[in-house]
XYZ file of C-alpha atoms in Angstrom:
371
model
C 123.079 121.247 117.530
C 120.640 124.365 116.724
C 118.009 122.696 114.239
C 115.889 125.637 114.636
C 117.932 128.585 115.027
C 119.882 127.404 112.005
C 117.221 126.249 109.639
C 114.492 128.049 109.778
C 111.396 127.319 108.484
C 111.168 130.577 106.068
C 114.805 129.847 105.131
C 113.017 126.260 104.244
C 110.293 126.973 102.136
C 112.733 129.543 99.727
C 114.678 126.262 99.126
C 111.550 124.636 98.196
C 109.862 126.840 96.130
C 109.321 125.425 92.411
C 111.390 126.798 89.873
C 114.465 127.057 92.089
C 117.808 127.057 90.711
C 120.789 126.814 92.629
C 119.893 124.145 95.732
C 121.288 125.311 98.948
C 119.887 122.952 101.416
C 120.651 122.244 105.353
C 122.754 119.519 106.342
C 119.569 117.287 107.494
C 117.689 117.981 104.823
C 120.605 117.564 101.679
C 119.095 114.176 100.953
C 115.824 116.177 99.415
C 117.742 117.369 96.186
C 117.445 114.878 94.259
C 113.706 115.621 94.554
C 113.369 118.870 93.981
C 111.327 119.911 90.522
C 113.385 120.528 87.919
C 112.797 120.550 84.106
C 113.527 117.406 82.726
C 113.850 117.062 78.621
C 109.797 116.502 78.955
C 107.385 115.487 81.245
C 106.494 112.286 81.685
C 103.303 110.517 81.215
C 101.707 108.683 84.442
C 98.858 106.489 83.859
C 97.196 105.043 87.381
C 95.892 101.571 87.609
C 92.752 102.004 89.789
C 91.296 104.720 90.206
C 89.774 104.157 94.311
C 90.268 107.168 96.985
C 93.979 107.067 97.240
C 94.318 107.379 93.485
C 91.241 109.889 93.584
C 92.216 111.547 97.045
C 95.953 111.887 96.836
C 97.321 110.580 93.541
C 95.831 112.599 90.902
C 95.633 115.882 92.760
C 99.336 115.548 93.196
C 99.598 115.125 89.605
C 98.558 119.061 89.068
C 101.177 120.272 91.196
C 103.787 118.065 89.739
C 106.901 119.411 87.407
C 108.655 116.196 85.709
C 105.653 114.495 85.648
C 101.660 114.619 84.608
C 98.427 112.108 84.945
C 98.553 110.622 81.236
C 95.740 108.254 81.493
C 93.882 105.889 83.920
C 93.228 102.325 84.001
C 89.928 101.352 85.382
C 86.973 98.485 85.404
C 84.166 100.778 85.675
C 83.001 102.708 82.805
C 81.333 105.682 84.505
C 85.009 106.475 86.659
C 86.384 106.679 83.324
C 84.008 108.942 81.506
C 84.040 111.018 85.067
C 87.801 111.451 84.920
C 88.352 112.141 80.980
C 86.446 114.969 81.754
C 87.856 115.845 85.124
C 91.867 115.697 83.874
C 91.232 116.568 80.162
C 92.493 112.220 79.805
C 92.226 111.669 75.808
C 90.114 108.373 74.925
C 93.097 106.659 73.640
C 94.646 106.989 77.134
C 92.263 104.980 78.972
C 92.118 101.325 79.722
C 90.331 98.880 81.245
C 92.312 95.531 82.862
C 91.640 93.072 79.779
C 93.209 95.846 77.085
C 95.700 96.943 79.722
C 98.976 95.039 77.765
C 98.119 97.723 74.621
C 99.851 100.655 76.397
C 102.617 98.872 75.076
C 101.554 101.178 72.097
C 101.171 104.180 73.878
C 103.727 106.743 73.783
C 101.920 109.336 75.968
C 102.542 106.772 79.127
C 106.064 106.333 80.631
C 105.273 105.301 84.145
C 102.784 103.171 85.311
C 101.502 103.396 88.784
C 99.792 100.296 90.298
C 97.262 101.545 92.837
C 95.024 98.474 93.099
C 94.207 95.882 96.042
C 97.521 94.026 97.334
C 96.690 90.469 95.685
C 97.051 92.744 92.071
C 99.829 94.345 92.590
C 101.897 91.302 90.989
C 100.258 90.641 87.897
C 99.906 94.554 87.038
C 103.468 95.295 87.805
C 104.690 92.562 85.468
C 102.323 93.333 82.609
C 103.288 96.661 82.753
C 106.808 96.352 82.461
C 106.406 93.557 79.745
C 104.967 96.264 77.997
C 107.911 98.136 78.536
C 106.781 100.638 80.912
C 108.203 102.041 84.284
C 106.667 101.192 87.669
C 105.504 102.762 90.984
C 103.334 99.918 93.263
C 101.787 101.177 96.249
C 102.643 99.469 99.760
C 102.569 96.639 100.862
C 104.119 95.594 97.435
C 102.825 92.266 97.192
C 101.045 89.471 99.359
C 104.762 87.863 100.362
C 108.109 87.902 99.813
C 108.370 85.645 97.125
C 105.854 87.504 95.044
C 108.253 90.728 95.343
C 111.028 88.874 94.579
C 109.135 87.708 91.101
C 108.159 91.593 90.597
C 111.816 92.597 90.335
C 112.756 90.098 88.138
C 110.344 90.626 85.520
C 111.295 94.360 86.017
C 114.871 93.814 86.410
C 114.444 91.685 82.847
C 112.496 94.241 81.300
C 114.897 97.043 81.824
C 112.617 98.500 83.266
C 112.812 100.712 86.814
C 110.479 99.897 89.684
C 109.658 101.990 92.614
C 107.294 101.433 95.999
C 105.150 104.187 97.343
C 107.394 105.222 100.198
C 105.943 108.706 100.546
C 107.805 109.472 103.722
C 111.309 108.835 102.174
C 110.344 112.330 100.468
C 109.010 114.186 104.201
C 111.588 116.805 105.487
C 110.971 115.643 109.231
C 111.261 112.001 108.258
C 114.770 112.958 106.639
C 115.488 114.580 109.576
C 114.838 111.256 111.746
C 116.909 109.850 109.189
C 119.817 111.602 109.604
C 119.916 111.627 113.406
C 119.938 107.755 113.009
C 122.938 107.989 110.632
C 124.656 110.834 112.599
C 123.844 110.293 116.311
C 124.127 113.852 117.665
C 122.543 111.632 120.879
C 124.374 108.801 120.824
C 123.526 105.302 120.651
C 119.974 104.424 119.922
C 118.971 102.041 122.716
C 115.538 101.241 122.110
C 112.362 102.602 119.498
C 109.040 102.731 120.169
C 106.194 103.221 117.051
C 102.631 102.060 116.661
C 100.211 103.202 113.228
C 96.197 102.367 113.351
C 93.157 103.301 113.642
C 89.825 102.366 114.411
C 88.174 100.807 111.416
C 84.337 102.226 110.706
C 84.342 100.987 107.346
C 82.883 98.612 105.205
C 83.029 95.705 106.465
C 83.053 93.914 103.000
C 85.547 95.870 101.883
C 89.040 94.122 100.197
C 90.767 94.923 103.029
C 88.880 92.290 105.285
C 89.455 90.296 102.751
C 92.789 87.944 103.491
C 93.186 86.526 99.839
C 92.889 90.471 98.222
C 94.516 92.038 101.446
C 96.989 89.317 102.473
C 96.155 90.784 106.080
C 94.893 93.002 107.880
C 96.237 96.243 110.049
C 99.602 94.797 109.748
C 100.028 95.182 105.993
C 97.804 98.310 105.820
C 99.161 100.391 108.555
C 102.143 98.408 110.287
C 103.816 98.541 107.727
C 104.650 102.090 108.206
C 106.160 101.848 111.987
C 108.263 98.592 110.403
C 109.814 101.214 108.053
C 109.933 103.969 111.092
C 112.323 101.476 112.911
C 113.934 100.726 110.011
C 114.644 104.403 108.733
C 115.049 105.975 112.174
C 118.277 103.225 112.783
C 119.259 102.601 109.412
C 119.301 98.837 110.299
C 117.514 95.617 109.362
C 116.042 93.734 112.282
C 117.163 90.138 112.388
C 114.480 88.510 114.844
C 110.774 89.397 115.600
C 108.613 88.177 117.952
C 104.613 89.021 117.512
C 101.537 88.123 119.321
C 98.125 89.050 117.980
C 94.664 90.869 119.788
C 91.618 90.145 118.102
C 88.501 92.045 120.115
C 86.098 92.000 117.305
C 86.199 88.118 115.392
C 83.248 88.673 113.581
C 84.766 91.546 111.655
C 88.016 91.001 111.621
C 87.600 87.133 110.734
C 89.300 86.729 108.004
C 92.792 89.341 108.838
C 94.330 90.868 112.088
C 93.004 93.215 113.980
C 95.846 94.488 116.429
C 99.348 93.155 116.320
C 102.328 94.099 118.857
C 106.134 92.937 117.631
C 109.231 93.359 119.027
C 111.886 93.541 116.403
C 115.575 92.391 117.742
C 117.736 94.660 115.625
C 122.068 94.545 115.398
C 123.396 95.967 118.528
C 121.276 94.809 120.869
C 118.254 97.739 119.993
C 115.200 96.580 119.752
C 111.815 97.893 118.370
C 108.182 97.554 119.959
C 105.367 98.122 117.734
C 101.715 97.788 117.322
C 99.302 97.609 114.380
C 95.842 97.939 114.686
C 91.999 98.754 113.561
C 91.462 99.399 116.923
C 93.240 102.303 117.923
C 93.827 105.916 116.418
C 97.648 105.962 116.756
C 100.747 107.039 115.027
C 104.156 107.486 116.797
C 107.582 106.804 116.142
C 109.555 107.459 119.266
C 113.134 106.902 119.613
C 115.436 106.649 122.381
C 118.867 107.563 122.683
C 122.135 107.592 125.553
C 121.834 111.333 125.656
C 118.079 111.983 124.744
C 114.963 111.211 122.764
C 113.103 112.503 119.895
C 110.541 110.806 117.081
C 107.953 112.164 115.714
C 104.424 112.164 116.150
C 101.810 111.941 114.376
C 104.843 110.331 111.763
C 103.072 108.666 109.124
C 100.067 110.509 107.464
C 99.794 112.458 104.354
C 100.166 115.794 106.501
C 100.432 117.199 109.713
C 103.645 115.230 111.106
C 105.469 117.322 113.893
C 108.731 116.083 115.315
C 110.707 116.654 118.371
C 114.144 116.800 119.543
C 115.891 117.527 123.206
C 116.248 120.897 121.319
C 113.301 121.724 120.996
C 110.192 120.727 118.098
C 111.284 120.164 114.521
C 110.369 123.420 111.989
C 110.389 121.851 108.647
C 106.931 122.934 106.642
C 104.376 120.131 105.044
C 104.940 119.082 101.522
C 102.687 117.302 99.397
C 104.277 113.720 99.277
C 103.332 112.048 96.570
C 104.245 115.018 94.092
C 107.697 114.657 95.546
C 107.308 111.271 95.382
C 106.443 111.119 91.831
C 108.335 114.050 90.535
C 111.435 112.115 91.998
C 111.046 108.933 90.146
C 110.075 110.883 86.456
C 113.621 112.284 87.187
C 115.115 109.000 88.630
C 113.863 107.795 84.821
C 114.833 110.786 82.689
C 118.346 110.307 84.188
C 118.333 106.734 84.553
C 119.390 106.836 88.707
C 117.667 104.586 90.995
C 115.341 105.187 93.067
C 115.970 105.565 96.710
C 112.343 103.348 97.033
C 112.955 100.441 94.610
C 111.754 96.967 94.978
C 113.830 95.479 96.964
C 112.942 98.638 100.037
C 109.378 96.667 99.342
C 110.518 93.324 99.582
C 112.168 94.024 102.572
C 109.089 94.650 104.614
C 107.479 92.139 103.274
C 109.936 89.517 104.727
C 109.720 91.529 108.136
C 106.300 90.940 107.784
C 106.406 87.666 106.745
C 108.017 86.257 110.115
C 105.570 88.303 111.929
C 102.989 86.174 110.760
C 104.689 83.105 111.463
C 105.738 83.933 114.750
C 101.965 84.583 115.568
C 101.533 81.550 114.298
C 104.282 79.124 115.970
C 104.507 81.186 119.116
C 107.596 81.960 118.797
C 110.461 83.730 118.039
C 111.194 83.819 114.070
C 114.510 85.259 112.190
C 113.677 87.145 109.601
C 114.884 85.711 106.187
């Protein structure tokens, strides 16, 4: 196998540009189609609930590059964001909320999809008002404080009729899709064993929500291991069936209330098994996988750029794309054509019962199946 002798990266981008018509993709990277921009019947409206740095950083930027989809309005609790942003995106009065008079955008026709970008413990009530209201939903990661709250999220979705997607960026990142495919294909045989850790070392407020166990629900584990939980899960194409966790805790005043570093071992089918780590104590971000007849992975695998990948032939050429317009232009079209999304709720709830027996196993001291 030639990966980059026989897709090249200018080869790439041509395939990519907007406004393509005619798709003629690699093999490894075939899965992207049903993301590429297209012109739906219209665009549709996005209106993101909380408006903090991801929505400010990432979110709404991606929303001016976007093709099925555009930033509609903006739910917020602070006056002075809103009057900021109505100038900022052109948002019309009648297009912003605040989180009392949030259940009117029943009314709204302007807003198909609502995005829930607020801390973990909201995630829950915002995704079920909004689909009682009869609106579409993306919810950032972690989806929900447990299990059994994600499981209540796609019910009240599922009986609204409504569609619900998780912020899996990386299901959208060509060298992600590329670890994805080598999984399902095995050009190097049986994967024997993954390594993958995601953290770094927290300088931030230390009263912000994420210290905070009842808004958070934890700590590095739900804000950045959740993204090498999903590396072993992607890069096999498997679901683990028994962890076994142990937690590091160097700084208790800080870190009192949520985890500070976490290593796991996930036992998946086939005797492979995963070793992670967590942490707010460590700049880190690898997903390394190991095969009969080589390795390859990817680091650094999980941020919002800059991921490089190798193989035993050599390092992956696939160009950065923004993620979340991918993302986001993918579910507008998953909704104009009424196709699921390859990121729905139950991808979310999945994690969250991974991470679910990690936290009891840290807690019984042992090992947990994961139910």
């Amino acid at each position: 196998m030639e990966i980059n002798n026989k897709y090249s990266r200018r080869r790439f981008i041509r395939t990519l540009t907007y406004g393509t018509g005619v798709l003629a993709l690699s093999p490894q990277l075939a899965s992207l189609a049903s993301c590429f921009p297209r012109t739906p019947n219209k665009k549709l409206g996005v209106a993101l609930v909380g408006l903090g740095g991801y929505s400010s950083g990432q979110l709404a930027p991606a929303l001016l590059e976007t093709k099925n989809c555009y930033l509609a309005g903006i739910v917020t609790g602070t006056p002075s964001k809103a009057e900021s942003w109505s100038k900022k995106y052109n948002i019309p009065e009648k297009n912003i909320y605040n989180y009392s008079n949030f259940d009117t955008i029943a009314q709204n026709p302007d807003i198909d999809i609502v995005y829930v970008v607020l801390p973990v413990s909201m995630h829950k009530e915002f995704t079920i008002r909004a689909a009682k209201a009869g609106k579409h939903v993306i919810c950032e990661k972690p989806m929900a404080l447990n299990a059994g709250e994600c499981k209540e999220m796609i019910a009240a979705c599922n009986q609204a009729n409504r569609m619900l997607s998780i912020g899996y960026r990386l299901h959208f990142e060509p060298h992600t899709l590329e670890v994805m495919r080598l999984g399902k294909e095995k050009p190097y045989g049986k994967i024997t064993s993954i390594d993958t850790a995601n953290g770094f070392t927290y300088r931030g407020d230390p009263n912000s929500w994420r210290l905070k166990k009842a808004l958070s629900g934890g700590g590095a584990l739900m804000d950045m291991g959740i993204y090498s939980i999903q590396g072993s899960r992607y890069a096999t194409g498997l679901e683990p069936l028994f962890v076994t966790a142990t937690e590091e805790k160097t700084n208790p005043e800080l870190f009192k209330e949520v985890d500070e570093t976490i290593n796991y071992k996930l036992e998946y089918p086939g005797g492979i098994v995963a070793n992670g780590k967590s942490s707010y104590n460590e700049n880190v971000g690898f997903l390394k996988i190991h095969a009969e007849k080589g390795d390859y992975g990817l680091e650094p695998a999980f941020g919002y750029g800059g991921i490089q990948g190798e193989t035993p032939e050599g390092a992956m050429d696939f160009p950065q794309i923004n993620q979340q317009a991918f993302q986001m232009d993918d579910f507008a079209l998953c909704v104009s054509n009424k196709k699921k999304t390859r990121v729905p709720g139950e991808e979310g709830l999945r994690d969250m019962q991974i991470i679910d027996a990690i936290y009891r196993s840290i807690a019984s001291g042992n090992r947990e199946k994961i139910v």
